[in-house]
Amino acid sequence: MPFNDHYVIIGNGPAGNHAAATLREKDKDAKITIISDECVPFYYKPKLTEFISGTLKKEKLMVNTLESYEEKDIRIRLGQTVEKIDPDTKSIFLKHMEKMDYTKLIIASGGRQRVLPSMTSFEEHLKFVTSYSDVMEYKEQIKKAKDFFIIGGDLVGFRFLRMLRTIGKNVSIMIYPNAFWPYNLTDEMLDKITKRLSKYTPDVIVKDDISSIESHKNGTYQVATSKGLEKKVDMVFSFNGLMPNIDFAKGTGIDIDHGILVDEYLKSNIDSIYACGSCAQIYNPTIKNYTVSIGWPNAVTQGKVAALNVLGDQKIIKSVGRKYFDMEGAMIKTTWWEDIDDES
Amino acid sequence: MKKNGLYSKEEKLFQDKNKMYSTQSVKQIVYSTDVRDFGQVAKSIPCQEACPAKTNIPGYIRCVYEKRYGRAYEVNRSANILPGVLGRICSRPCESACRHGEPDNGQSVGICHLKRSCADLKPSSHRIIEGLYAPTDKTVAVIGSGPAGLAAAHDLASLGHKVVIYESTDKPGGMLMWGIPEFRLPRDLLMIEIQNILRLGIELKTNTAIGRDITLDQLKKEVDAVVVATGCVSPRMLGVDGEGLENVHNGLEFMMAVNAGQTPYVGDKVVVIGAGFTAVDCARSAIRIGGKDVSLNIRKTIEYMRIDDTEKHEAQFEGIHTHSLVQPSKIIGDGKKVTGVEFQRTRLEEIDTPPFRMSVPIENSEFMVPADSVIAALGQSSNIAAVSKKLGNLKKEGHKTGIKNVFAAGDFVTGSSDVISAIAGGRKCARHIDELLVGEKRKQIVVRCENHATTDRPRSYDFINKVEMNTIAMKKRLSKSTHEVETGYKEKQAREESKRCYLCNLKYEIDPLTCIYCSACIDVAPKDCIKMIKNVPVNSDGTYGEYEETGQWNQVLSIAIDPANCIRCGQCLSVCPMDCISVTKTELIEIDS
């Protein structure tokens, strides 16, 4: 029996799916497997808020159907969690105690919710909108609830706030300057954002901190701030950006810092392992530094480039997409590949 | 047992069942020196195995559960002599090894917090237990009153030797007194625990440095043996231009100044260089004495920082930023004072022997960071020559030095480590000296095995969330460098956290002669801990190796419980139709030889 390569991709987001599609396009015979801890095929994560409000149906949220994987002969393993990687034997271990061998591995595991250090003791009371399963868990609860408290305020958080106001909910928001990780909002940016958000809700709180969140038996929460504000709300959401989702790579010999450290070819310190998308911290030889990228277009490009390099190409990654995000009037730098601070 | 209505209905039912078992069983206690039992304890109780002092962790956590806080304190103290101190500042190798922290099992048990609870919650009238031997008429000098020196002094004194400690500064404690900030370790508590050691009749001579005030040769003539435990106090230097500029501090000296009540100048922008506990202590102290923008700058990545997760969290929580993959190439100044640091970016590279990731500077990657002050906390090394040039040729095993009857212990021998390792080193050194002075081994470690009958805890305890440590408000913690940040568990919290311990000191075994191979235990086991095995290899040291599993019934030698995976839930015990599963409590204890 001829030996075919087995390319394993951890992650079913834009980077993982475009890596898989590129691999299939260039190598018709290889076995390609995508592993995802979520139980649904590839979907538009940025559109989850529209899905909650009901303006977007499930069919429109999905990018791929299960059949589309079958058509490309890409094996998709949903609801399976990677526990450990053994680079020496080129194996990954899944939580359900299965061992899977790979020829080359692409890590495209994206991000998970970032909990601010000051919030860890209240984490059990916080809700997040980072996955389809999160949303399915809270969707009905959101419809029934009246009063919401939002902590942080990244792009998704502001979108979520606007959505809640559109469907008639009361929302208080406490903005943290460091919610848009890894960038900190300046006072000027904070003023602009506060002004813009005040159009949607009168309850914009800045330069304060949560001192306690307590749950009541009736399912509501009492939120107290350091400056003495007290709010009784039905749900508390946290939006403080994402952190690379790479716990399974810790202690395996793969270099990690905030994300998986990769060179400009998206290759890690282990020859057979690549990383792309928001879980990768990419070295840029021009600015001589490692940084984590954000945004859908970057993930797509990196997925494609990682796949080509897995197949033997030597493509250097470049930044794509917008250089700035418009955060309610404040322009936040998003490009990681070039120093745009000096640009006018 | 039923105190203050603390037990729920479920717990009471469980205890009644326990009583029933205990009246039916005959207690058998065996003290074993079999190497296989030592191997089993090492594999079964990962927390204790990871602790350099081999503290009986499940033992004292069980005491906390039973509200026997005094006993819990003594179980601790029998291994690590400073429970209240270590309950605050231990580097917690036990928690990294805790089975509760393994994948799917939740978070590791808050072992260190529970250790502190033993000290905090014990009654004020608590009785300290010391096993004192008759006087030997021998005298031992201990140089240095840090954790290693105190541990050695304590054990030597309890073994009947007269002990004199020589301390170069005006207060005892070594790094505990001068290196660790007061917001992590209150000095009144430190002094109480030091006094508990000195009460054994130990003489403490402060402001007396060997090599400065008395020579080692002079001292040696007055005593039967000497322990050198002066730790690591010689700071490693950055070795870059500008290091001598004003407001460039060395980490240890900075901490010593802060701990002496001084406020060294830090300005607004403070650049701390280093990745260990001292670096984090410096950064957290700097933010308390006026630093507004304090950063930790490390050569490698956060993963390689030599601190525990709690310290990483606290530093981040207090607003300290960590910049990884950077190393200083130059300190920049205006000719007198520091104004900034030039860093180079680094990348990780592997060196083969031994396999290790090292940081390598990236050429032409220099960038400048403005700074009002720089604190270089790159660790310390021992200064052998300061004690005596003849000392050389230190041996970790046996704690011997180049001079007869002069021993060495703690960081002075091993290099910079942590408090619990230093204590363990001090105690081992004391054993060697005692053997030399009395000509026989008077203590030995054995495995105490006692039949136990039940699991001691319901399965529901496995799903309790970790209880977070209470801390003071941010405003208060940053307002003064002496406000202790952590306030300890309240009694109810301590008891709740104690429930989470799996009690890995309980060994579950299947009797192959009674087992009918029904596999009911395998069906109910929540982990992959009960295995059909075809062989149990024996390691070269005589301990048992990893079980060799089989899926073929015709190869099965036995059904066995793997102590390395068992979470002591007791499910197997409750379904076994043959009552062929036994539970044995196994503990490492020290007895007279």
GROMACS .gro file of C-alpha atoms in nm, chain A residues 83 95 97 116-121 124 184 209 249-258 261 269 281 283 287-290, chain B residues 103-104 298 300-304 313 316-317 321-322 324-325 345-350 357 362-366 465 468 528:
model
   60
   83GLU     CA    1  -0.481   1.716   2.488
   95LYS     CA    2  -0.899   1.378   2.514
   97MET     CA    3  -0.768   0.874   2.462
  116LEU     CA    4  -0.859   4.010   3.294
  117PRO     CA    5  -0.643   3.923   3.598
  118SER     CA    6  -0.876   4.130   3.818
  119MET     CA    7  -1.175   3.926   3.697
  120THR     CA    8  -1.053   3.575   3.769
  121SER     CA    9  -1.227   3.552   4.105
  124GLU     CA   10  -1.785   3.177   3.716
  184ASN     CA   11  -0.414   4.990   2.534
  209ASP     CA   12  -1.320   4.867   3.837
  249ALA     CA   13   0.112   2.286   2.330
  250LYS     CA   14   0.257   2.380   2.668
  251GLY     CA   15   0.536   2.157   2.786
  252THR     CA   16   0.558   1.970   2.457
  253GLY     CA   17   0.882   2.124   2.335
  254ILE     CA   18   0.710   2.366   2.099
  255ASP     CA   19   0.826   2.722   2.169
  256ILE     CA   20   0.544   2.936   2.296
  257ASP     CA   21   0.519   3.283   2.439
  258HIS     CA   22   0.178   3.446   2.411
  261LEU     CA   23   0.633   3.110   1.814
  269ASN     CA   24   1.089   2.535   1.625
  281GLN     CA   25   0.307   3.463   1.723
  283TYR     CA   26   0.849   3.653   1.361
  287ILE     CA   27   1.093   4.466   1.253
  288LYS     CA   28   1.277   4.176   1.420
  289ASN     CA   29   0.998   4.095   1.658
  290TYR     CA   30   0.722   3.838   1.717
  447PRO     CA   31  -0.635   1.722   3.244
  448ASP     CA   32  -1.006   1.670   3.309
  642ILE     CA   33   1.287   3.856   3.036
  644LYS     CA   34   1.311   3.388   2.723
  645THR     CA   35   0.935   3.348   2.728
  646ILE     CA   36   0.682   3.362   3.010
  647GLU     CA   37   0.668   2.980   3.007
  648TYR     CA   38   1.030   2.967   3.123
  657HIS     CA   39  -0.105   3.649   3.813
  660GLN     CA   40  -0.015   4.114   3.610
  661PHE     CA   41  -0.304   4.206   3.839
  665HIS     CA   42   0.378   4.430   3.213
  666THR     CA   43   0.604   4.148   3.105
  668SER     CA   44   0.950   3.860   2.676
  669LEU     CA   45   1.232   3.772   2.437
  689ARG     CA   46   1.532   4.118   2.088
  690THR     CA   47   1.606   3.751   2.130
  691ARG     CA   48   1.489   3.421   1.989
  692LEU     CA   49   1.499   3.075   2.140
  693GLU     CA   50   1.747   2.820   2.022
  694GLU     CA   51   1.818   2.468   2.132
  701ARG     CA   52   1.625   2.621   2.520
  706ILE     CA   53   1.897   3.893   1.725
  707GLU     CA   54   2.150   4.111   1.547
  708ASN     CA   55   2.055   4.474   1.479
  709SER     CA   56   1.731   4.441   1.672
  710GLU     CA   57   1.818   4.703   1.931
  809ASN     CA   58  -1.428   2.447   4.252
  812GLU     CA   59  -0.966   3.152   4.573
  872ASP     CA   60  -0.831   0.502   3.297
   0.00000   0.00000   0.00000
